[in-house]
């Protein structure tokens, strides 16, 4: 059974930093691209960032480009999101999501974590 | 990349059919057959219901079907059941090599 477990959420001040982690199990992590998708309170889904299976290619939404960095450690089956220069509008539940196609960044997500809440406020 | 356009809400009675539209552009929905639909119940993570416009993952009831015409994709739920009440989001691959989601549609089962 695929399991994705996010951690690292919490309250952070504007212009602060935070690193999210997503521990994966139940599948061959190194074979799949992964993404972060967020959902502001009461709002819709917004794709944030993605990374290829090898980690060699990364993708970002314009809203976070230059501030967020996605990475992965395939030896630890873990996905990361380093978030810098945080803004109030980054407040959201952040989900990690697994791509459904082997070895391609296809951006169709067949498994999701339970999410971790980031609140950016002074 | 602008969000895909979905109606904020739709409703239907048990047993009826409802269709949720998802309108994009020639740079996303109209160009790629990589449209997905997700169901999200309150307080839970999204669940993949349709991928590649028309395909259902195993375990998704065949009451759920997808289609596309031009720049608009659609999700149809037939034989509506109370458990189908949820938010539904479409997503498409784009010419920017990234995905974009729709704004979401709240389905109410009357």
mmCIF file of C-alpha atoms in Angstrom, chain B:
data_model
loop_
_atom_site.group_PDB
_atom_site.id
_atom_site.type_symbol
_atom_site.label_atom_id
_atom_site.label_comp_id
_atom_site.label_asym_id
_atom_site.label_seq_id
_atom_site.Cartn_x
_atom_site.Cartn_y
_atom_site.Cartn_z
ATOM 1 C CA UNK B 1 -0.608 29.647 -16.171
ATOM 2 C CA UNK B 2 -4.231 30.551 -15.430
ATOM 3 C CA UNK B 3 -6.442 28.088 -13.606
ATOM 4 C CA UNK B 4 -8.892 26.058 -15.642
ATOM 5 C CA UNK B 5 -12.489 27.243 -15.399
ATOM 6 C CA UNK B 6 -15.041 25.124 -13.570
ATOM 7 C CA UNK B 7 -18.551 26.014 -12.366
ATOM 8 C CA UNK B 8 -18.455 26.748 -8.623
ATOM 9 C CA UNK B 9 -21.296 24.369 -7.900
ATOM 10 C CA UNK B 10 -23.587 21.758 -9.410
ATOM 11 C CA UNK B 11 -26.335 19.696 -7.860
ATOM 12 C CA UNK B 12 -28.503 16.725 -8.597
ATOM 13 C CA UNK B 13 -30.865 14.272 -6.980
ATOM 14 C CA UNK B 14 -29.985 10.661 -6.238
ATOM 15 C CA UNK B 15 -30.121 8.565 -9.380
ATOM 16 C CA UNK B 16 -29.735 11.534 -11.708
ATOM 17 C CA UNK B 17 -26.709 12.424 -13.819
ATOM 18 C CA UNK B 18 -24.608 15.543 -13.472
ATOM 19 C CA UNK B 19 -21.849 16.920 -15.655
ATOM 20 C CA UNK B 20 -19.030 19.185 -14.521
ATOM 21 C CA UNK B 21 -17.220 21.181 -17.166
ATOM 22 C CA UNK B 22 -13.584 22.240 -17.194
ATOM 23 C CA UNK B 23 -12.598 24.883 -19.726
ATOM 24 C CA UNK B 24 -9.037 25.639 -20.633
ATOM 25 C CA UNK B 25 -7.197 26.817 -23.719
ATOM 26 C CA UNK B 26 -5.401 25.464 -26.739
ATOM 27 C CA UNK B 27 -2.262 25.392 -24.578
ATOM 28 C CA UNK B 28 -3.615 22.896 -22.095
ATOM 29 C CA UNK B 29 -6.943 21.038 -22.324
ATOM 30 C CA UNK B 30 -7.248 21.593 -26.054
ATOM 31 C CA UNK B 31 -3.741 20.405 -26.843
ATOM 32 C CA UNK B 32 -3.093 17.479 -24.511
ATOM 33 C CA UNK B 33 -5.101 14.371 -23.655
ATOM 34 C CA UNK B 34 -3.733 14.610 -20.126
ATOM 35 C CA UNK B 35 -6.801 15.775 -18.271
ATOM 36 C CA UNK B 36 -7.443 14.319 -14.843
ATOM 37 C CA UNK B 37 -10.274 14.629 -12.374
ATOM 38 C CA UNK B 38 -9.981 14.465 -8.586
ATOM 39 C CA UNK B 39 -12.601 14.050 -5.890
ATOM 40 C CA UNK B 40 -12.065 15.661 -2.507
ATOM 41 C CA UNK B 41 -14.323 15.175 0.486
ATOM 42 C CA UNK B 42 -14.048 17.630 3.399
ATOM 43 C CA UNK B 43 -10.897 17.206 5.438
ATOM 44 C CA UNK B 44 -9.420 14.556 3.172
ATOM 45 C CA UNK B 45 -6.806 14.397 0.453
ATOM 46 C CA UNK B 46 -7.858 14.430 -3.196
ATOM 47 C CA UNK B 47 -8.529 11.118 -4.932
ATOM 48 C CA UNK B 48 -7.843 10.436 -8.603
ATOM 49 C CA UNK B 49 -11.087 9.588 -10.403
ATOM 50 C CA UNK B 50 -10.263 9.990 -14.110
ATOM 51 C CA UNK B 51 -6.952 10.243 -15.971
ATOM 52 C CA UNK B 52 -6.053 10.835 -19.613
ATOM 53 C CA UNK B 53 -9.508 12.322 -20.237
ATOM 54 C CA UNK B 54 -11.502 9.077 -20.134
ATOM 55 C CA UNK B 55 -9.675 6.437 -18.082
ATOM 56 C CA UNK B 56 -10.784 5.273 -14.650
ATOM 57 C CA UNK B 57 -8.275 3.926 -12.096
ATOM 58 C CA UNK B 58 -9.162 0.556 -10.668
ATOM 59 C CA UNK B 59 -11.715 0.847 -7.905
ATOM 60 C CA UNK B 60 -13.465 3.919 -9.304
ATOM 61 C CA UNK B 61 -17.092 3.115 -10.145
ATOM 62 C CA UNK B 62 -18.035 3.140 -13.821
ATOM 63 C CA UNK B 63 -20.656 5.745 -12.943
ATOM 64 C CA UNK B 64 -17.805 8.208 -13.368
ATOM 65 C CA UNK B 65 -16.842 9.039 -16.938
ATOM 66 C CA UNK B 66 -14.796 11.688 -18.682
ATOM 67 C CA UNK B 67 -14.791 13.288 -22.085
ATOM 68 C CA UNK B 68 -13.297 16.198 -23.967
ATOM 69 C CA UNK B 69 -14.322 18.444 -26.825
ATOM 70 C CA UNK B 70 -12.010 21.186 -27.962
ATOM 71 C CA UNK B 71 -10.805 23.209 -24.987
ATOM 72 C CA UNK B 72 -13.422 21.805 -22.605
ATOM 73 C CA UNK B 73 -13.262 18.588 -20.648
ATOM 74 C CA UNK B 74 -16.191 17.150 -18.750
ATOM 75 C CA UNK B 75 -16.793 14.770 -15.882
ATOM 76 C CA UNK B 76 -20.148 13.003 -15.839
ATOM 77 C CA UNK B 77 -21.467 11.185 -12.812
ATOM 78 C CA UNK B 78 -24.446 8.984 -13.542
ATOM 79 C CA UNK B 79 -26.708 7.312 -11.013
ATOM 80 C CA UNK B 80 -25.807 9.962 -8.454
ATOM 81 C CA UNK B 81 -25.331 8.699 -4.910
ATOM 82 C CA UNK B 82 -25.142 10.560 -1.623
ATOM 83 C CA UNK B 83 -21.501 9.510 -1.234
ATOM 84 C CA UNK B 84 -20.627 11.405 -4.429
ATOM 85 C CA UNK B 85 -21.131 14.728 -2.649
ATOM 86 C CA UNK B 86 -17.689 16.324 -2.669
ATOM 87 C CA UNK B 87 -15.505 18.882 -4.396
ATOM 88 C CA UNK B 88 -14.234 17.957 -7.841
ATOM 89 C CA UNK B 89 -11.129 19.352 -9.507
ATOM 90 C CA UNK B 90 -9.906 18.982 -13.048
ATOM 91 C CA UNK B 91 -6.271 19.197 -14.001
ATOM 92 C CA UNK B 92 -4.439 19.389 -17.302
ATOM 93 C CA UNK B 93 -0.887 19.213 -18.522
ATOM 94 C CA UNK B 94 0.167 22.446 -20.187
ATOM 95 C CA UNK B 95 2.539 23.681 -22.862
ATOM 96 C CA UNK B 96 4.719 25.014 -20.031
ATOM 97 C CA UNK B 97 5.439 21.365 -19.129
ATOM 98 C CA UNK B 98 3.640 21.831 -15.825
ATOM 99 C CA UNK B 99 0.088 21.042 -14.707
ATOM 100 C CA UNK B 100 -2.736 23.403 -13.894
ATOM 101 C CA UNK B 101 -5.811 22.754 -11.780
ATOM 102 C CA UNK B 102 -9.323 24.030 -12.137
ATOM 103 C CA UNK B 103 -10.900 26.161 -9.453
ATOM 104 C CA UNK B 104 -13.037 23.285 -8.228
ATOM 105 C CA UNK B 105 -16.741 22.434 -8.292
ATOM 106 C CA UNK B 106 -18.836 21.617 -5.261
ATOM 107 C CA UNK B 107 -21.272 18.811 -5.993
ATOM 108 C CA UNK B 108 -24.377 18.728 -3.826
ATOM 109 C CA UNK B 109 -26.604 15.669 -3.819
ATOM 110 C CA UNK B 110 -30.094 16.932 -3.042
#
